[in-house]
Short mmCIF file of C-alpha atoms (C1' of nucleotides) in Angstrom, two decimals:
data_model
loop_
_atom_site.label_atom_id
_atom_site.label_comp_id
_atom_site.label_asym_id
_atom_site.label_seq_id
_atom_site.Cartn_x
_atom_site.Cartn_y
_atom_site.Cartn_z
CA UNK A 1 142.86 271.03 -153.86
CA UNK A 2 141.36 273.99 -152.30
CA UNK A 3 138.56 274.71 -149.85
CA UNK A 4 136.23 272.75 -147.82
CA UNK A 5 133.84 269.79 -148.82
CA UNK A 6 130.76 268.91 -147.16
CA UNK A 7 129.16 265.22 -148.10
CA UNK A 8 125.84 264.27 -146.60
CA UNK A 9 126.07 260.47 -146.53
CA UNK A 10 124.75 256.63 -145.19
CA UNK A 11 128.15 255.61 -143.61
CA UNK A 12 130.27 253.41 -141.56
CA UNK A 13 134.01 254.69 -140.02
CA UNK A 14 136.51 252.34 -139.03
CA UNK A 15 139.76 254.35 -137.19
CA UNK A 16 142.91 252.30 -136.38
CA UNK A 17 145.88 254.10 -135.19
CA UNK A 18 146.45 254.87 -131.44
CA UNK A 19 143.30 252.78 -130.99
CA UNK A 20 140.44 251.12 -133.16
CA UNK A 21 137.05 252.73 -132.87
CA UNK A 22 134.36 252.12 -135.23
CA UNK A 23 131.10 254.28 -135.99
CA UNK A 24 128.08 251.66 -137.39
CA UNK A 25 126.06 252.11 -140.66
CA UNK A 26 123.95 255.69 -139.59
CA UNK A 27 123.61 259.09 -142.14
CA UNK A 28 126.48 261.43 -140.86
CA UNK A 29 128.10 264.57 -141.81
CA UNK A 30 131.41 264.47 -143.56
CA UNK A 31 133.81 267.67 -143.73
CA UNK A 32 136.68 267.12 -146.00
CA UNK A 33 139.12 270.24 -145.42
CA UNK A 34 142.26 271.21 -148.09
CA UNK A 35 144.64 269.91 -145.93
CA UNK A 36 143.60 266.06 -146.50
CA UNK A 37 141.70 266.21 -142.59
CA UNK A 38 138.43 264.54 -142.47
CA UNK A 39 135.52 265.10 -139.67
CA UNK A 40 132.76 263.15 -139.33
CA UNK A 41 129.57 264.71 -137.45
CA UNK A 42 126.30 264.16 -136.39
CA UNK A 43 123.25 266.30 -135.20
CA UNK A 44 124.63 266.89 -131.64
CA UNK A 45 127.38 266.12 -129.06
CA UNK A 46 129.92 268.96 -128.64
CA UNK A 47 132.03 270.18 -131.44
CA UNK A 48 133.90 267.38 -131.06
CA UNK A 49 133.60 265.16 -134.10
CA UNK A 50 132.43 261.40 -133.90
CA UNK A 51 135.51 260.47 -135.47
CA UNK A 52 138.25 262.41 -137.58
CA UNK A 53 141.26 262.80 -138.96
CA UNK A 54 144.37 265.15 -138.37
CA UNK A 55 145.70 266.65 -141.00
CA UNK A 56 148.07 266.25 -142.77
CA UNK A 57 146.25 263.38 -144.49
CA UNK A 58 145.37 262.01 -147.78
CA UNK A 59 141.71 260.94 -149.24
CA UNK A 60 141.97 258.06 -151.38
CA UNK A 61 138.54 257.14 -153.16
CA UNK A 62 138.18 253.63 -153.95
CA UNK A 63 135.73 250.91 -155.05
CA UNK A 64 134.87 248.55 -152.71
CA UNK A 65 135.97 245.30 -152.22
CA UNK A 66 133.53 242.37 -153.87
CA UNK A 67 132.23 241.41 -150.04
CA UNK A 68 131.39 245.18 -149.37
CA UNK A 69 129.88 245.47 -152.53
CA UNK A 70 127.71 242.98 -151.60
CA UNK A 71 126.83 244.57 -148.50
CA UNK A 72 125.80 247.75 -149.94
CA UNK A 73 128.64 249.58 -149.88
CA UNK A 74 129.02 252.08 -152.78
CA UNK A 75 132.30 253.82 -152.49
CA UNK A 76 135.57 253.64 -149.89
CA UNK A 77 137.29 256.42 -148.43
CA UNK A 78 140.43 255.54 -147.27
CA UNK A 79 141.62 258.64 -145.02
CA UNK A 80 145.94 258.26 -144.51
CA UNK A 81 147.45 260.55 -142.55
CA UNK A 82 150.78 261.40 -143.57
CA UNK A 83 153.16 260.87 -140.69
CA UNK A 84 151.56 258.26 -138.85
CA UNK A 85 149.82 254.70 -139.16
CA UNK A 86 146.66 256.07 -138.45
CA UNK A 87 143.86 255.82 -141.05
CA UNK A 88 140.53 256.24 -141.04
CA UNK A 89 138.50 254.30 -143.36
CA UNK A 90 135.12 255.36 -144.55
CA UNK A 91 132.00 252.98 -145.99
CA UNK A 92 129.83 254.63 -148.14
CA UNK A 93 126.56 253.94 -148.11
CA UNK A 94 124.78 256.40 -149.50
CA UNK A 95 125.69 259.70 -151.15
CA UNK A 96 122.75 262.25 -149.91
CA UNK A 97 124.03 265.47 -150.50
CA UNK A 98 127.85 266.91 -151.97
CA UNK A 99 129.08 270.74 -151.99
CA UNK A 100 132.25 271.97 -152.00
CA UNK A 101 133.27 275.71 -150.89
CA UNK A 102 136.40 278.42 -151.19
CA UNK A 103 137.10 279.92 -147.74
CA UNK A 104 140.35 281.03 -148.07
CA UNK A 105 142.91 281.94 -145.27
CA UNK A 106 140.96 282.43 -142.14
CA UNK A 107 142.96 285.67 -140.23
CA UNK A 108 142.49 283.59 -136.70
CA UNK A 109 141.08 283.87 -133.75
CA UNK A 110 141.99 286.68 -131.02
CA UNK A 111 141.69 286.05 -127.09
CA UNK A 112 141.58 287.77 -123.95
CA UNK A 113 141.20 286.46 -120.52
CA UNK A 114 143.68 283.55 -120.80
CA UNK A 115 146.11 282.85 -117.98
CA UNK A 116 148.93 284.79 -120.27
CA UNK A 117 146.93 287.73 -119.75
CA UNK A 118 145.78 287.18 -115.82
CA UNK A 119 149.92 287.17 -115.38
CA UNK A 120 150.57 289.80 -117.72
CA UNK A 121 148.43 292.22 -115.15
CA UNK A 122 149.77 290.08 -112.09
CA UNK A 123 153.10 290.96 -112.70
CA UNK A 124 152.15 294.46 -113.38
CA UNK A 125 150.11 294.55 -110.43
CA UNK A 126 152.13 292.66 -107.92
CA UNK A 127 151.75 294.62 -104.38
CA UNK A 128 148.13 292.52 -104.84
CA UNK A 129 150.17 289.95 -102.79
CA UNK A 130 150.81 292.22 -100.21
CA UNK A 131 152.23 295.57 -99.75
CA UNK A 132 156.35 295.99 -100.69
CA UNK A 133 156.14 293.09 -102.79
CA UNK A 134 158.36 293.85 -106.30
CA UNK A 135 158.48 291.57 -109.48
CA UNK A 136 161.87 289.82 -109.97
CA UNK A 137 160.52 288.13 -112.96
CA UNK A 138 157.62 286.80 -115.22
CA UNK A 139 158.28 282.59 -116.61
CA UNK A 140 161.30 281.97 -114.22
CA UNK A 141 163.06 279.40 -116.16
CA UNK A 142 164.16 276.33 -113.94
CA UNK A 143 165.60 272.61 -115.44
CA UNK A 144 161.75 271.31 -114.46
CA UNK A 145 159.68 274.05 -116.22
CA UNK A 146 158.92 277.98 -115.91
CA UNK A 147 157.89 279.07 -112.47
CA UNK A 148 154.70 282.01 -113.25
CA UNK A 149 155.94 284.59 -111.52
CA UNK A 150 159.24 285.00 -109.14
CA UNK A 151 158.65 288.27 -107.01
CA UNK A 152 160.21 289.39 -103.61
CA UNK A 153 158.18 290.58 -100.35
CA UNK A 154 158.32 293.53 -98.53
CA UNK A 155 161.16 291.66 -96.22
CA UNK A 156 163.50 291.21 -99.35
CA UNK A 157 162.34 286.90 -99.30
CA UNK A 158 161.53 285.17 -102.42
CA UNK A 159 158.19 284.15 -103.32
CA UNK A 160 157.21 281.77 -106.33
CA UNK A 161 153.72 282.41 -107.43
CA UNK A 162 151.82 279.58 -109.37
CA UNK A 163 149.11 280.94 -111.72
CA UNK A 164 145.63 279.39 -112.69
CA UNK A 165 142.54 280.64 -113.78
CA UNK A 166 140.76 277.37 -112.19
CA UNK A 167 143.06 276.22 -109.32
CA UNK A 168 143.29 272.74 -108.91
CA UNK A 169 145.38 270.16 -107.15
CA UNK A 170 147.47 269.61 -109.89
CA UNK A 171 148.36 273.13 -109.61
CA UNK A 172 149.60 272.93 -106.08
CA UNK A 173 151.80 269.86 -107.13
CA UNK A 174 153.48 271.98 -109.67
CA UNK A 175 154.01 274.69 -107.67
CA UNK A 176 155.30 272.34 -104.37
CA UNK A 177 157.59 270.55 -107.09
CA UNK A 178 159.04 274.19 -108.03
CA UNK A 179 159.69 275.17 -104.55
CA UNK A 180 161.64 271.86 -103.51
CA UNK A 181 163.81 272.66 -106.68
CA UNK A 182 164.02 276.51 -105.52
CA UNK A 183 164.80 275.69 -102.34
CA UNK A 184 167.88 273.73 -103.10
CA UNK A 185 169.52 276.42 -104.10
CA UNK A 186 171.37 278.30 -100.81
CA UNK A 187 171.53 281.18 -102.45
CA UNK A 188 167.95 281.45 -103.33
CA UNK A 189 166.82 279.77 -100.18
CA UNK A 190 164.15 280.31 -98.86
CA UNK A 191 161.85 280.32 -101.04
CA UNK A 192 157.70 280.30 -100.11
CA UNK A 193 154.44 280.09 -102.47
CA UNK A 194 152.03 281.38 -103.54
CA UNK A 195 148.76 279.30 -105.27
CA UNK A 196 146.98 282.53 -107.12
CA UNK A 197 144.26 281.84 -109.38
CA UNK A 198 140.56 283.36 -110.34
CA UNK A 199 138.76 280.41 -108.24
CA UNK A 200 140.56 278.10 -106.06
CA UNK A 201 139.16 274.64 -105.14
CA UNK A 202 138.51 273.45 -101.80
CA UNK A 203 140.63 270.30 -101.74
CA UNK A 204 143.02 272.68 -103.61
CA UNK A 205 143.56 275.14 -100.70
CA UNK A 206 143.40 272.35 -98.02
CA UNK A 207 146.46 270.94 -99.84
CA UNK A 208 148.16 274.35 -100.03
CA UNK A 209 147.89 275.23 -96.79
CA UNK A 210 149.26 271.62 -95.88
CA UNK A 211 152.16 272.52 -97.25
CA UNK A 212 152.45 275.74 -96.17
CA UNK A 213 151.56 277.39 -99.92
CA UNK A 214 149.54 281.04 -99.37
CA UNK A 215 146.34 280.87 -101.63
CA UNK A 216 145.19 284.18 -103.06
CA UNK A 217 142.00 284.41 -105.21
CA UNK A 218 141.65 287.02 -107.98
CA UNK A 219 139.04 289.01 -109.60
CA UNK A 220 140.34 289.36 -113.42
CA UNK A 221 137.38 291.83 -114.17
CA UNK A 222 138.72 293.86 -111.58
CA UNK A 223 142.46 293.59 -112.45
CA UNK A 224 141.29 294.36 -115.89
CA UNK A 225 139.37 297.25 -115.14
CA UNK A 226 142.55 299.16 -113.39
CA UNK A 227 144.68 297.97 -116.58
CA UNK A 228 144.94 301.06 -119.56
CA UNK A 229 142.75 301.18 -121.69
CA UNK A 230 144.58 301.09 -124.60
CA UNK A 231 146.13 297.69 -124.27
CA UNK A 232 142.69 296.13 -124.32
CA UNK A 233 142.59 293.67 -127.67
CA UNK A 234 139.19 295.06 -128.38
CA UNK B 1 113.68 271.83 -135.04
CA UNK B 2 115.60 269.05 -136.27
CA UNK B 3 118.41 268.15 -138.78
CA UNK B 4 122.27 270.06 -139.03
CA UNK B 5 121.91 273.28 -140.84
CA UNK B 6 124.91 274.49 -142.81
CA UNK B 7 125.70 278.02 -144.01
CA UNK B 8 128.66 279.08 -145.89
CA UNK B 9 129.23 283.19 -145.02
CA UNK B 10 131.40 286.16 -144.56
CA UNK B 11 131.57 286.78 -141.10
CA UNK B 12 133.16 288.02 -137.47
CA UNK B 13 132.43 286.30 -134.59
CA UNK B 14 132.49 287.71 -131.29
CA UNK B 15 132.41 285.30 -127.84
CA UNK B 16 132.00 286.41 -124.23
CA UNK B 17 131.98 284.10 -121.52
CA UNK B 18 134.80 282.26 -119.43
CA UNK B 19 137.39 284.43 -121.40
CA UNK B 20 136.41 286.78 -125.26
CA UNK B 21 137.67 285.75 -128.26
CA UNK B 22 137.13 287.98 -131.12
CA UNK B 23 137.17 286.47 -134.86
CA UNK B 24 137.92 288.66 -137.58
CA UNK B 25 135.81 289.40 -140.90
CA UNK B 26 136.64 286.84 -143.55
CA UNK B 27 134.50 283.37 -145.05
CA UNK B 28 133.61 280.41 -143.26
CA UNK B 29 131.44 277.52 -142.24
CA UNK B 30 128.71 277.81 -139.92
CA UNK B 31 127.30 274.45 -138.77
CA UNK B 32 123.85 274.66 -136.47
CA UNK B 33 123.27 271.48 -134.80
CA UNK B 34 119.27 270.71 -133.53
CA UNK B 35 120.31 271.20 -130.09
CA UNK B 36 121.26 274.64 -130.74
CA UNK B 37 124.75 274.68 -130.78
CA UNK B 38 127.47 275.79 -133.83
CA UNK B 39 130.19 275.11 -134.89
CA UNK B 40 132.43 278.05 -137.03
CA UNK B 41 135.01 276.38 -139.25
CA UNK B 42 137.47 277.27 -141.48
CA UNK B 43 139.22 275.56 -143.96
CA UNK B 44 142.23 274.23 -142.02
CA UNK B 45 143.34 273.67 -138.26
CA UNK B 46 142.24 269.96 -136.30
CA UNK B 47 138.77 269.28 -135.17
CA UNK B 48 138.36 272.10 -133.41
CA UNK B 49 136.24 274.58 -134.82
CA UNK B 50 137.34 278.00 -134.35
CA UNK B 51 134.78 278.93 -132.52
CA UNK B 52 132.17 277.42 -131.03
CA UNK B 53 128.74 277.59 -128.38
CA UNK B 54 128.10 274.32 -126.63
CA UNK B 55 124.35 272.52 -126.48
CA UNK B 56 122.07 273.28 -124.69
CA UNK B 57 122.19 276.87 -126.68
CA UNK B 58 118.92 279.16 -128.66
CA UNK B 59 119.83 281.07 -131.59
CA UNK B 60 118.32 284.10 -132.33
CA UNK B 61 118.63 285.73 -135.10
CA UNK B 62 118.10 289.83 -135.59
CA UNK B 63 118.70 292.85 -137.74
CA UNK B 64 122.01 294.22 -137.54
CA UNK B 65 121.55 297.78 -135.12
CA UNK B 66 122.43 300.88 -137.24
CA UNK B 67 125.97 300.85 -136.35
CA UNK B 68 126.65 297.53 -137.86
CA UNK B 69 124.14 298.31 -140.81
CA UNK B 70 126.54 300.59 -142.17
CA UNK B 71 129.75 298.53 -141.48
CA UNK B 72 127.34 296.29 -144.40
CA UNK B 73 126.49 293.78 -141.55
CA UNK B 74 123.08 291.74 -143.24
CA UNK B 75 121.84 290.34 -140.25
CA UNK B 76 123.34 289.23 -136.70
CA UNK B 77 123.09 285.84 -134.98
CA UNK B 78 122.86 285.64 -131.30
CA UNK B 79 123.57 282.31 -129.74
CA UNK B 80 122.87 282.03 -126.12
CA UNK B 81 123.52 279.55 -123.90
CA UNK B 82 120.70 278.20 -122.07
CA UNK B 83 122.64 277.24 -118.56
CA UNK B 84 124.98 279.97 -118.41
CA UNK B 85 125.74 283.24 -119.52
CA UNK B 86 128.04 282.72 -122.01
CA UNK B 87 127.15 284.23 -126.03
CA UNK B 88 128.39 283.76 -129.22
CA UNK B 89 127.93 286.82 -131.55
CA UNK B 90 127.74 286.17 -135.29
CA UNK B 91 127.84 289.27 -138.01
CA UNK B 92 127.06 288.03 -141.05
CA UNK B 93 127.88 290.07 -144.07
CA UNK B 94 127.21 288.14 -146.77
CA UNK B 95 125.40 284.61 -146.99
CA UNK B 96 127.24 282.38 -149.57
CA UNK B 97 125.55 279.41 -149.14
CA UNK B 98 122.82 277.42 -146.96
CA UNK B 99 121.84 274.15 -146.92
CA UNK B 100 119.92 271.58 -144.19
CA UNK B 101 119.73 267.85 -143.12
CA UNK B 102 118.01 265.95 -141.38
CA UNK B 103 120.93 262.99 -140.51
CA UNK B 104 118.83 260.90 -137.22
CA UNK B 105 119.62 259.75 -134.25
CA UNK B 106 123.61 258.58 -134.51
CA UNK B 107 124.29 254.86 -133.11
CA UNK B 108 127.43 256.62 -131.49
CA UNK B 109 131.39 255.21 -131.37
CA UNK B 110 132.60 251.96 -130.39
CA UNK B 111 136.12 252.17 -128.88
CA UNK B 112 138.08 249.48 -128.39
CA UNK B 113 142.28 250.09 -126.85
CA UNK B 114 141.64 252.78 -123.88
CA UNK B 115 143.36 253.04 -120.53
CA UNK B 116 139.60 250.79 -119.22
CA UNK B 117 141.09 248.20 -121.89
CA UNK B 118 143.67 247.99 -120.75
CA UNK B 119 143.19 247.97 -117.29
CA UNK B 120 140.84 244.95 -118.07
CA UNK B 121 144.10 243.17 -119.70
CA UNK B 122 146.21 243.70 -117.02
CA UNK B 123 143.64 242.88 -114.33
CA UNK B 124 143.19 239.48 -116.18
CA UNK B 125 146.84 239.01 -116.70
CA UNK B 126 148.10 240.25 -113.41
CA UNK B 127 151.48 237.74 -113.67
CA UNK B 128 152.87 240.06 -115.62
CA UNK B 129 153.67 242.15 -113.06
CA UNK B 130 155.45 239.11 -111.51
CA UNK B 131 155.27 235.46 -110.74
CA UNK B 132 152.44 234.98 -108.19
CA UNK B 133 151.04 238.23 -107.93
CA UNK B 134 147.18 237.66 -107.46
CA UNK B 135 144.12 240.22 -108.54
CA UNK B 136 142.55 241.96 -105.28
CA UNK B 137 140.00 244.64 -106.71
CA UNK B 138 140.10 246.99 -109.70
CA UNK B 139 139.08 250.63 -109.22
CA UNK B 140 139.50 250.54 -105.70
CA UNK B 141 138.17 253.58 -103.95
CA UNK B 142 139.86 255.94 -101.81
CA UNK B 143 138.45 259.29 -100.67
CA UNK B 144 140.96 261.18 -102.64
CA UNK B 145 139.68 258.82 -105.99
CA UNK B 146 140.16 255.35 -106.97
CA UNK B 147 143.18 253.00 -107.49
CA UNK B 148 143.31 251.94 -110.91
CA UNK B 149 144.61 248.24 -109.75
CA UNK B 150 145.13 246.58 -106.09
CA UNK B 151 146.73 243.53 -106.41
CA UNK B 152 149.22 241.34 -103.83
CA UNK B 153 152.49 239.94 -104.61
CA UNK B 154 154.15 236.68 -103.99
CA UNK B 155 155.03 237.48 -100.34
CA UNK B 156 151.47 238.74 -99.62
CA UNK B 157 152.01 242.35 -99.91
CA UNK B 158 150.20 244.60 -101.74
CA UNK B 159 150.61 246.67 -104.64
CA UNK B 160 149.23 249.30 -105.50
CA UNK B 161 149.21 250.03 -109.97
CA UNK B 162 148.52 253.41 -111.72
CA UNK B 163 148.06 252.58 -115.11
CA UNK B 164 148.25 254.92 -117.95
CA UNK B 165 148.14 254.71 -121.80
CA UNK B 166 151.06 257.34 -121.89
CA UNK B 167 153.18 257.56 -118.74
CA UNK B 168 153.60 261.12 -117.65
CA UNK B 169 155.13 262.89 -114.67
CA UNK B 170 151.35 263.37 -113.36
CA UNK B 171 150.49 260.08 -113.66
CA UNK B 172 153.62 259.26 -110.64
CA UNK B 173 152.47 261.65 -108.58
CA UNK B 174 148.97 260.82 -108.68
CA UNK B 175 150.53 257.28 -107.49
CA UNK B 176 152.21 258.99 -104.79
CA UNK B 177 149.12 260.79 -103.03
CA UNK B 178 147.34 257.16 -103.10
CA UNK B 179 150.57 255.56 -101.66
CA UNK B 180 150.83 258.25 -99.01
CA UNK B 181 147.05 257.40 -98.16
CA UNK B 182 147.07 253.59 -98.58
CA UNK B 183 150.48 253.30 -96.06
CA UNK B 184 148.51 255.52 -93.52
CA UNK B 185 146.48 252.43 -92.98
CA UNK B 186 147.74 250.19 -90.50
CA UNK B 187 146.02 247.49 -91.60
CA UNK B 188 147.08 247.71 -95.29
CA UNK B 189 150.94 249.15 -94.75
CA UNK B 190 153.50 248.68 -96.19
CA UNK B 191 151.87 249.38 -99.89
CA UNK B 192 154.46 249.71 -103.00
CA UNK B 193 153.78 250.90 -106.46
CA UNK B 194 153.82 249.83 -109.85
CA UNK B 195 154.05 252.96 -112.58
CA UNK B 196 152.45 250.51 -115.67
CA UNK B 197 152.23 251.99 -119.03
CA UNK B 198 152.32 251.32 -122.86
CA UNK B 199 155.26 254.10 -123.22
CA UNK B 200 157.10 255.94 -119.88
CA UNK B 201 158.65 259.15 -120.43
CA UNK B 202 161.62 259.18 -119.22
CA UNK B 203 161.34 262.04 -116.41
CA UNK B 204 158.31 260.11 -115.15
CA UNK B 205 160.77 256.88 -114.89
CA UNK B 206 163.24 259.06 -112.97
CA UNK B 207 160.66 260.40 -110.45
CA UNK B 208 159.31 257.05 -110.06
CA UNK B 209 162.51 255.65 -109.71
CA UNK B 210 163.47 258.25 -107.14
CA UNK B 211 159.88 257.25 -104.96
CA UNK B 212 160.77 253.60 -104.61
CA UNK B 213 157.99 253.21 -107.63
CA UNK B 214 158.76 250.60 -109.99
CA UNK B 215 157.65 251.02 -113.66
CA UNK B 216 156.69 248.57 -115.93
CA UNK B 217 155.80 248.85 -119.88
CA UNK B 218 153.07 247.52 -121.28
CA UNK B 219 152.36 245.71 -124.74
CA UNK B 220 148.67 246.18 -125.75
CA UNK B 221 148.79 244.04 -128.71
CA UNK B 222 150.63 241.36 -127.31
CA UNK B 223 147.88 241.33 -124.15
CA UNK B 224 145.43 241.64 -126.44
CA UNK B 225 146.69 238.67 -128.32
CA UNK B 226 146.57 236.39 -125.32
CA UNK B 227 142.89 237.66 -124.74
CA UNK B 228 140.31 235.37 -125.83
CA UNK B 229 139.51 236.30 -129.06
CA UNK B 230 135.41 236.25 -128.88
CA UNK B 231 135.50 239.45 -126.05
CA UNK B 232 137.10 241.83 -128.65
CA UNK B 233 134.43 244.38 -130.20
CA UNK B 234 134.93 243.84 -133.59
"C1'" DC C 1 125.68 268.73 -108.14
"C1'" DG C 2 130.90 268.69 -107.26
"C1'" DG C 3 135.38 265.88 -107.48
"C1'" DT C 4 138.50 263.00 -110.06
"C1'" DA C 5 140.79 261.47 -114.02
"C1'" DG C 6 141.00 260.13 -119.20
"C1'" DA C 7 141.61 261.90 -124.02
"C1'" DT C 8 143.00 259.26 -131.08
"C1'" DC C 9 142.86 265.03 -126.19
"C1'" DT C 10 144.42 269.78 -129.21
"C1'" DC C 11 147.29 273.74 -129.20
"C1'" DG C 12 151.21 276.53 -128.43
"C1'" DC C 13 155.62 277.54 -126.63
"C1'" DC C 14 160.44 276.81 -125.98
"C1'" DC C 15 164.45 273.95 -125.77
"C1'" DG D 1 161.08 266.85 -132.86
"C1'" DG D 2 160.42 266.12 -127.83
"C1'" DG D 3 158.95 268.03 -123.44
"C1'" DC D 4 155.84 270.67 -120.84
"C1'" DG D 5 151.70 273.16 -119.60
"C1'" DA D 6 147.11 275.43 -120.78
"C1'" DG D 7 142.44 274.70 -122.41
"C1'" DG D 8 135.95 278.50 -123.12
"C1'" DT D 9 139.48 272.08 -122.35
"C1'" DC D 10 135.34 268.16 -123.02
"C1'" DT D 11 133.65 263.91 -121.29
"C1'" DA D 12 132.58 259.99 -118.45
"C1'" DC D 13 131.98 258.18 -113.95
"C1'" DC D 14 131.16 257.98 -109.27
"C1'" DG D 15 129.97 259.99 -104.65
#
DNA sequence: CGGTAGATCTCGCCC
DNA sequence: GGGCGAGGTCTACCG
């Protein structure tokens, strides 16, 4: 099967997988996509679906059972997905509206602004953290994950920098975590941070500073703005 | 107005706000909530639309300037959100399909197996962290955010639980910070900590382990089981 | 309104 | 496939 198929109907959902949630008897929006994935809306929330399912996934159409039947229930869908124990199962009340559409291969979307990018023009403009400084490296691989950005000051001294476009405590965790590990090495030692992001919390930089972790806020528009041209996406 | 509006069209999509995401021309779904907000599908991917404005949003929708007239843009849809100044762009080229609903008010999910499930379990059957461990207070508040659990063990101490449906390496240090703050506390020192979960990855065991943290797995359908059976949702 | 933490997170990368 | 981190995270809850 092919394309996407929209049912207006008078349902009930029943999921039971990682946990059991259940939608009662209400007129929903049902998006049935080629891949077997099911999403059920309604008129509001966020784009978040009441309930769905991940593809991939079978749709399995079947009568009800006699004690459905009884209760009104006209058809079942019972929504598999392929890997897992998860299912969704569908009561259908009421068939309201049915249309079914080709959209073909979508070419996806594009994005600028993400934290790849803010450390793409860090790393390319790295005396922001202070005059001398010089990139050793972008995604400084280490046995607990990829420290951002591994530079050296002006006094030849390592510095990890931990990047965020919002930064939170969780971010000055990571960070501390990667400078413990850093700093076990004698030949890298020492080693001080750096918390950079586009806003930095309050509890964040009380934290930081705690620990002795420099906190440096950035302006992306600005960083963007000295950036060529002609590596702009659009 | 009222009701989910759906439109089937050939379009690009351009968003600027936190970040700008560009969609390229091909065909997709356009869902238009009451509220104001849309949803741009295509046929594949998870829930998530491609992209998207959040409620509360207006859409307005104008002739395409002459630039985009000749590109063969038929009309253009601005969606603005009310709160901020976020915008979704919509260039429609060609309108495929259009159809609208009116679905209610929706009666909204029932979930049933969520870390407040179990907390409840494991609150009720707090021997399972031991023989004559006794409840003190869920939720217990802290200034840096509550303790999931606070509970006292055989000898009278207490012990402090962070409970998590998955247990990850944030979840132990989230334990840690409340440790750190509990044990500053004369009165309540010295606090331990229980790392309870339905599944502990193994780095988060070793971290724990290396804290003095103890970890304990949890089995929701077996606490479930021993629940009375009249509390369960359905 | 900000701070904290959960989520059927989803998504993407890299080992 | 597992592990890890980002996300226009979103969402609920509590101060």
């Amino acid at each position: 099967m092919q394309g996407v198929r929209l049912v207006i109907a008078r349902c009930s959902v029943d999921y039971i997988g990682r946990l059991r949630a259940h939608l009662p008897l209400a007129t929903r929006l049902l998006m049935v996509k080629a891949d077997g994935s099911v999403l059920i809306h309604s008129d509001g929330g966020s784009y978040k679906p009441l309930n769905w399912m991940s593809p991939p996934a079978t749709l399995r159409v079947t009568a009800p059972d006699q004690a459905d039947a009884l209760l009104g229930v006209a058809e079942t869908w019972n929504v598999q997905h392929t890997k897992s124990d998860d299912r969704l199962v569908i009561s259908i009340y009421e068939h309201l509206h049915e249309s079914s559409h080709d959209l073909g291969v979508d070419p996806g979307l594009v994005k600028d602004g993400v934290e790849a990018d803010l450390q793409r023009l860090l790393a390319e403009q790295i005396t922001l953290l202070g005059e001398g400084f010089s990139l050793i490296r972008r995604e400084y691989m280490t046995a607990i994950g990829p420290v951002d950005i591994l530079a050296r000051d002006s006094r030849g001294a390592t510095v990890a920098i931990e990047l965020k476009r919002r930064g939170d405590i969780d971010g000055v965790e990571q960070l501390t975590r990667y400078l413990e590990l850093l700093n076990r090495d004698p030949l890298m030692s020492p080693v001080r941070g750096v918390f950079a992001a586009q806003q930095i919390k309050p509890q964040a930089r009380v934290l930081a500073q705690d620990r002795g972790i420099d906190c440096l806020t950035l302006d992306y528009d600005a960083m963007r703005g000295v950036d060529d041209v002609d590596s702009r996406l659009f």
